[in-house]
Amino acid sequence: MRGAKPYHWVPSLYLAEALPFTAVMLTSVLMFKEFGLTDGEITLYTGWLGLPWVIKPIWSPVIDNFKTKRWWVITMQFVLGCALALVAFTLPLSFWLQGSLALFMVIAFASATHDISADGFYILGLQDREQELYVGVRNTFYRIGMVVGQGGLVIFAGMLQNGMFGNTFADGRMSWMTVFVVSGALMLLLALYHARVLPKVETGVLRDAFHVGEQAREFVRTLRFFLSKEHLLSAVAFILLFRLPEGLLTKVVPLFLTRSRSDGGLELSNVDFGFISGTLGVIGLLAGGVIGGWIVSRWGLKRSLWPLVMCITLPDIVYVYLSYAQPDNLWIVGTCLCFEQVGYGLGFAAYTLYLVTFSRGERTTAVFSICTAGQYLGGVMIPGMLSGVISENMGYRQFFIIVMLFCLVTFAVTACLKVPDESAERK
């Protein structure tokens, strides 16, 4: 479709960005729980799946120097569609765990590559004014993609298991097989759609234009510039450790909400969990992000940092309450989860804006990619891998108390942080 308008492809592009990420980071956790894996096994295995998002700055030059962003977007969507569907066919096999984990890692690498190429295409395919105009659209449809993956598909799995589409799909493995076939089909449909509507805004890059040695030297130069930044130690500590409590919660909370009450969980069904997490949770996260961005733009990062730090840490106490009270009222659980996600959205807005501020200057994009890789390593991947071992050995009640104690780490790295005075910069 020549001359396609941005509204033809921006929403669908960021919908496609969210779906595979959700499949790797959340759907796999719930599926492995139903297949009998322990918390420690689940978080360790699925934690490794975050590696591609940590190291993606290493191969991003390949995407910049080989083929076009459009080619990468469409190719990765076809790869993701096939890989998601293939997960379904590994589940009845004797080596289902090894096979599904291998395919999830393929999905993770393809999804991280898709993220790089999609963001690059967004910049190339839109004028500066259009980028500003559509930034809200891209963020909204990314969240909608999370609702579809984190809510809709999980609810769909629960409905299948409840026999709403016949007893054939009520079997646990058959229901998850169906979910992944549907996920793969959605990605393939999006790939076909984008092959038609994405405008051609680049010319292909020849293979001999890419030199590995030069790209390696360029990465070293960027790393040296990053290491020469002012107040580096406090900045690196903040980047790595600010999200530590949330990193511990990310994978354990879905397990806690869906484990049986005899195991200390709340025993939510997949339908209930999908509704709470995929709708109320995402709405709370989106609202918190919007409000947090407005607060920082209104009062500046330096003045608003500590209030927003309190917002991202103190609401975690709702999980201490839930683990002790174990309420069976769905609205109480949903309200607690939504409240915590609003706080997370508020605090994460300040965190992201600090990364942007720290990255300003020479090599802004490359420095920012290093920052985001660091925050994912220290704030998601490593604590996520260890969280299940802690919850499994300590129990959910003690685990959530430990999370609250780790909020002191967030306070410590924030206290050491050197935040530039925005008013001084404007003078």
C-alpha positions in Angstrom: 0.0 0.0 0.0 1.9 3.0 -1.2 1.5 6.3 0.7 0.2 4.5 3.8 -0.5 6.9 6.5 1.1 6.5 10.0 -2.2 5.5 11.5 -2.2 2.5 9.1 0.9 1.0 10.7 2.0 2.6 13.9 -0.7 1.0 16.1 -0.2 -2.5 14.6 3.6 -2.2 14.8 3.6 -1.7 18.5 0.9 -4.2 19.1 3.3 -6.7 17.4 6.1 -5.5 19.6 4.2 -6.3 22.8 2.7 -9.8 22.0 5.9 -11.9 21.8 7.5 -10.1 24.8 4.4 -10.9 26.9 4.5 -14.5 25.7 8.1 -14.9 26.8 7.9 -13.0 30.1 4.5 -14.0 31.5 2.7 -16.7 29.5 5.6 -19.1 29.8 5.6 -18.6 33.6 1.9 -19.5 34.0 2.2 -22.4 31.6 5.2 -23.9 33.3 3.5 -23.5 36.7 0.5 -25.6 35.4 2.9 -28.2 34.1 4.2 -28.8 37.6 7.5 -26.8 37.8 8.5 -25.2 41.1 8.9 -21.5 41.6 12.7 -21.8 41.6 12.7 -23.8 38.4 10.3 -21.4 36.6 12.1 -18.2 37.5 15.6 -19.6 36.8 14.6 -21.0 33.4 12.5 -18.1 32.2 14.9 -15.5 33.7 17.5 -16.5 31.2 15.0 -15.6 28.5 15.6 -11.9 29.3 19.3 -12.2 28.1 18.5 -10.9 24.5 17.1 -7.6 25.8 20.3 -7.2 27.9 22.8 -7.7 25.1 20.8 -6.3 22.2 23.1 -3.2 21.9 25.8 -5.6 20.7 24.0 -6.7 17.5 22.0 -3.5 16.9 24.8 -2.3 14.4 24.0 -5.3 12.2 20.4 -4.1 11.9 21.6 -0.6 11.0 24.0 -1.8 8.4 22.4 -4.8 6.7 19.1 -4.7 4.7 16.5 -2.2 5.9 14.5 -1.7 9.1 11.3 -2.7 7.1 12.9 -5.9 6.1 14.0 -6.7 9.6 10.5 -5.9 11.0 8.7 -8.1 8.6 11.2 -11.0 8.7 11.2 -11.0 12.5 7.4 -11.1 12.6 7.4 -14.1 10.4 10.0 -15.8 12.6 8.0 -14.9 15.7 4.8 -16.3 14.2 6.4 -19.6 13.3 8.3 -20.0 16.6 5.2 -19.2 18.7 3.2 -21.8 16.8 6.0 -24.4 17.1 5.9 -24.1 20.9 2.5 -25.7 20.7 3.9 -28.8 18.9 6.7 -29.3 21.5 4.2 -29.6 24.4 3.0 -33.2 23.8 6.6 -34.4 23.4 8.8 -36.1 26.0 11.4 -33.3 25.8 8.7 -30.6 26.0 10.6 -28.5 28.5 13.9 -28.4 26.6 12.1 -27.9 23.3 9.8 -25.1 24.5 12.7 -23.3 26.3 14.8 -23.4 23.2 11.9 -21.9 21.1 11.2 -19.3 23.8 14.9 -18.2 23.5 14.5 -18.0 19.7 11.3 -15.9 20.3 13.2 -13.7 22.8 16.1 -13.0 20.4 13.7 -12.3 17.5 11.6 -10.1 19.7 14.6 -8.1 20.9 15.7 -7.7 17.3 12.2 -6.6 16.3 12.2 -4.0 19.0 15.4 -2.5 17.6 14.2 -2.5 14.0 10.6 -1.3 14.9 11.9 1.7 16.9 14.4 2.5 14.1 11.6 2.3 11.5 9.4 4.6 13.6 12.1 7.3 13.6 12.8 6.9 9.8 9.2 6.5 8.8 7.9 9.6 10.5 8.8 13.3 10.4 9.8 14.9 13.7 6.4 16.4 14.3 4.7 13.1 13.5 6.9 11.3 16.0 5.7 13.6 18.7 2.1 13.3 17.5 2.2 9.4 17.5 4.3 8.8 20.6 1.0 8.4 22.7 -0.4 6.1 20.0 2.6 3.8 20.1 2.6 3.6 23.9 -1.1 3.0 24.0 -1.1 0.2 21.5 2.0 -1.4 23.2 -0.2 -1.5 26.4 -3.1 -2.9 24.4 -0.7 -5.6 23.2 0.1 -6.4 26.8 -3.7 -6.6 27.5 -4.1 -9.0 24.7 -1.2 -11.2 25.7 -1.3 -10.8 29.5 -5.0 -10.7 29.7 -6.9 -11.9 26.7 -4.8 -15.0 25.9 -4.6 -16.1 29.5 -8.3 -15.7 29.8 -8.7 -17.7 26.6 -6.6 -20.5 28.2 -8.8 -20.5 31.2 -11.9 -20.6 29.2 -10.6 -23.6 27.2 -9.7 -25.4 30.5 -13.2 -24.7 31.8 -14.7 -26.5 28.9 -16.4 -23.5 27.3 -15.3 -24.7 23.8 -15.8 -28.4 24.4 -14.0 -31.1 26.4 -11.4 -31.6 23.8 -9.6 -28.3 24.8 -10.2 -28.8 28.6 -6.9 -30.7 28.9 -4.1 -28.4 30.3 -1.6 -29.1 27.5 -4.2 -28.9 24.7 -5.4 -25.5 26.0 -1.9 -24.0 26.0 -1.2 -25.6 22.6 -4.2 -23.7 21.3 -3.1 -20.5 22.9 0.3 -20.6 21.2 -1.1 -21.6 17.9 -3.4 -18.5 18.1 -0.5 -16.3 19.2 1.5 -17.5 16.2 -1.3 -17.0 13.8 -1.8 -13.4 15.1 1.9 -12.6 14.5 1.8 -14.1 11.0 -1.3 -12.0 10.2 0.5 -8.9 11.4 3.5 -9.8 9.3 1.4 -10.2 6.2 -0.4 -6.9 7.0 2.9 -5.0 7.5 4.4 -6.5 4.3 1.6 -4.6 2.5 1.3 -1.4 4.5 4.8 -0.5 5.8 6.2 2.3 3.6 9.5 1.9 1.9 11.6 4.6 3.5 15.1 3.2 3.1 17.2 1.6 0.4 18.9 -1.7 1.1 22.4 -1.8 2.7 24.9 -4.0 0.9 26.5 -6.7 2.9 30.1 -5.4 2.2 29.1 -2.1 3.8 29.2 -3.7 7.2 32.6 -4.2 8.9 32.6 -6.2 12.1 36.0 -4.7 13.2 34.8 -1.2 12.7 31.6 -1.8 14.6 33.5 -3.4 17.4 35.8 -0.4 17.6 32.8 1.9 17.6 31.2 0.0 20.5 34.4 0.3 22.4 34.5 4.0 21.8 30.9 4.3 23.0 31.7 2.3 26.1 34.7 4.5 26.9 32.5 7.6 26.5 30.0 6.0 28.8 32.7 5.3 31.4 33.9 8.9 31.2 30.5 10.3 32.3 30.4 12.4 35.5 29.2 10.7 38.7 29.5 7.4 37.0 29.5 5.1 40.1 26.3 6.6 41.6 24.6 6.5 38.2 25.5 2.9 37.5 24.4 1.8 41.0 21.1 3.6 40.4 20.6 2.1 36.9 21.4 -1.5 38.2 19.6 -1.5 41.5 16.7 1.0 41.5 14.3 -1.6 40.2 15.5 -4.5 42.4 12.3 -4.8 44.5 10.2 -4.8 41.4 12.5 -7.3 39.7 12.0 -9.7 42.5 8.2 -9.3 42.3 7.8 -9.6 38.5 7.8 -13.3 38.1 6.7 -14.4 41.6 3.5 -12.3 41.8 1.8 -14.3 38.9 2.8 -17.5 40.7 1.6 -16.3 44.1 -1.8 -15.2 42.6 -2.4 -18.5 40.9 -0.8 -21.0 43.4 -3.2 -23.0 45.6 -4.1 -21.6 49.1 -2.4 -24.6 50.7 0.9 -23.4 49.0 0.3 -19.9 50.3 -1.2 -18.4 47.1 -4.5 -16.9 46.3 -5.6 -19.7 43.8 -6.9 -17.4 41.1 -8.1 -19.1 38.0 -6.5 -18.2 34.6 -9.7 -16.3 33.8 -9.5 -14.2 37.0 -5.8 -13.7 36.7 -6.1 -12.6 33.1 -8.8 -10.1 34.0 -6.9 -8.6 37.0 -3.4 -8.6 35.6 -4.2 -7.9 31.9 -6.8 -5.2 32.4 -6.7 -3.6 35.9 -3.0 -4.0 36.2 -2.1 -2.7 32.8 -4.6 0.2 33.2 -3.0 1.1 36.5 0.5 0.9 35.0 -0.5 3.1 32.0 -2.2 5.7 34.3 0.8 5.8 36.6 3.2 6.3 33.7 1.1 9.2 32.3 0.7 10.9 35.6 4.4 10.4 36.5 5.5 12.0 33.2 3.2 14.9 33.9 4.6 15.4 37.4 8.2 15.4 36.2 7.4 17.8 33.3 5.6 20.1 35.8 8.0 20.1 38.7 11.2 18.7 37.2 13.1 15.5 38.0 15.1 16.8 40.9 12.0 18.0 42.9 9.8 15.1 42.0 12.3 12.2 42.3 11.8 11.3 46.0 8.0 11.4 45.9 8.0 9.1 42.9 10.6 6.8 44.5 8.1 6.4 47.4 5.4 5.6 44.9 7.4 2.7 43.3 8.4 1.2 46.6 5.8 1.6 49.4 2.8 0.2 47.5 4.7 -3.2 47.3 3.4 -3.7 50.9 0.0 -4.7 49.3 1.6 -8.2 48.7 2.5 -8.5 52.3 -1.2 -7.9 53.1 -2.4 -10.3 50.4 -0.1 -13.1 51.5 -1.3 -12.8 55.2 -5.0 -12.1 54.6 -5.4 -14.3 51.5 -8.7 -12.6 50.6 -11.1 -14.5 48.3 -12.8 -11.3 47.1 -11.6 -10.7 43.5 -12.1 -6.9 43.7 -9.9 -6.6 46.8 -7.1 -8.5 45.0 -7.7 -6.4 41.8 -7.6 -3.1 43.7 -4.4 -4.0 45.5 -2.7 -5.0 42.2 -3.9 -1.9 40.4 -2.7 0.3 43.3 0.7 -1.3 43.2 0.9 -0.9 39.4 -0.1 2.8 39.5 2.8 3.3 41.9 5.2 1.3 39.7 4.2 3.4 36.7 4.8 6.7 38.6 8.2 5.6 39.8 9.3 4.1 36.5 8.5 7.4 34.7 11.0 9.2 36.9 13.6 6.3 36.4 13.2 6.5 32.6 13.6 10.2 32.5 16.8 10.0 34.6 18.2 7.6 32.0 17.3 10.1 29.3 19.0 12.9 31.2 22.1 10.8 31.9 22.4 9.8 28.3 22.3 13.4 26.9 25.3 14.6 25.0 27.6 12.8 22.6 26.4 9.4 21.4 23.1 9.8 23.1 21.3 6.8 21.5 24.2 4.4 22.1 24.6 5.5 25.7 20.9 5.2 26.3 20.9 1.6 24.9 23.7 0.7 27.4 21.6 2.2 30.2 18.5 0.3 29.2 20.5 -2.9 29.0 21.9 -2.3 32.5 18.5 -1.6 34.0 17.2 -4.8 32.5 20.1 -6.8 33.8 20.0 -5.5 37.3 16.3 -4.7 37.6 14.7 -7.6 35.8 16.9 -10.5 34.7 19.1 -11.3 37.7 16.5 -10.7 40.5 13.9 -12.5 38.4 16.1 -15.6 38.2 16.7 -15.6 42.0 13.2 -14.7 43.1 11.6 -18.1 42.8 14.4 -19.8 44.8 13.8 -17.3 47.6 10.0 -17.6 47.5 10.2 -21.4 47.3 12.4 -21.7 50.4 11.0 -18.8 52.5 7.3 -18.9 51.6 5.4 -16.1 50.1 4.8 -14.2 53.3 8.5 -14.0 54.2 9.4 -13.3 50.5 7.2 -10.2 50.3 8.7 -8.9 53.6 12.2 -9.4 52.1 11.1 -7.4 49.0 10.1 -4.6 51.3 13.5 -4.7 53.0 15.1 -4.5 49.6 13.3 -1.2 49.1 16.1 0.2 51.3 18.5 -0.5 48.4 16.3 1.7 46.2 16.4 4.4 48.8 20.2 4.1 49.2 21.0 4.4 45.4 18.6 7.3 45.1 20.2 9.1 48.0 23.6 8.8 46.3 22.4 10.0 42.9 23.5 13.3 41.5 20.5 14.7 39.6 21.2 17.9 37.6 19.3 21.0 38.4 16.9 21.6 35.5 16.6 25.3 36.3 20.3 25.8 36.2 20.5 24.0 32.8 18.0 26.5 31.3 20.0 29.6 32.4 
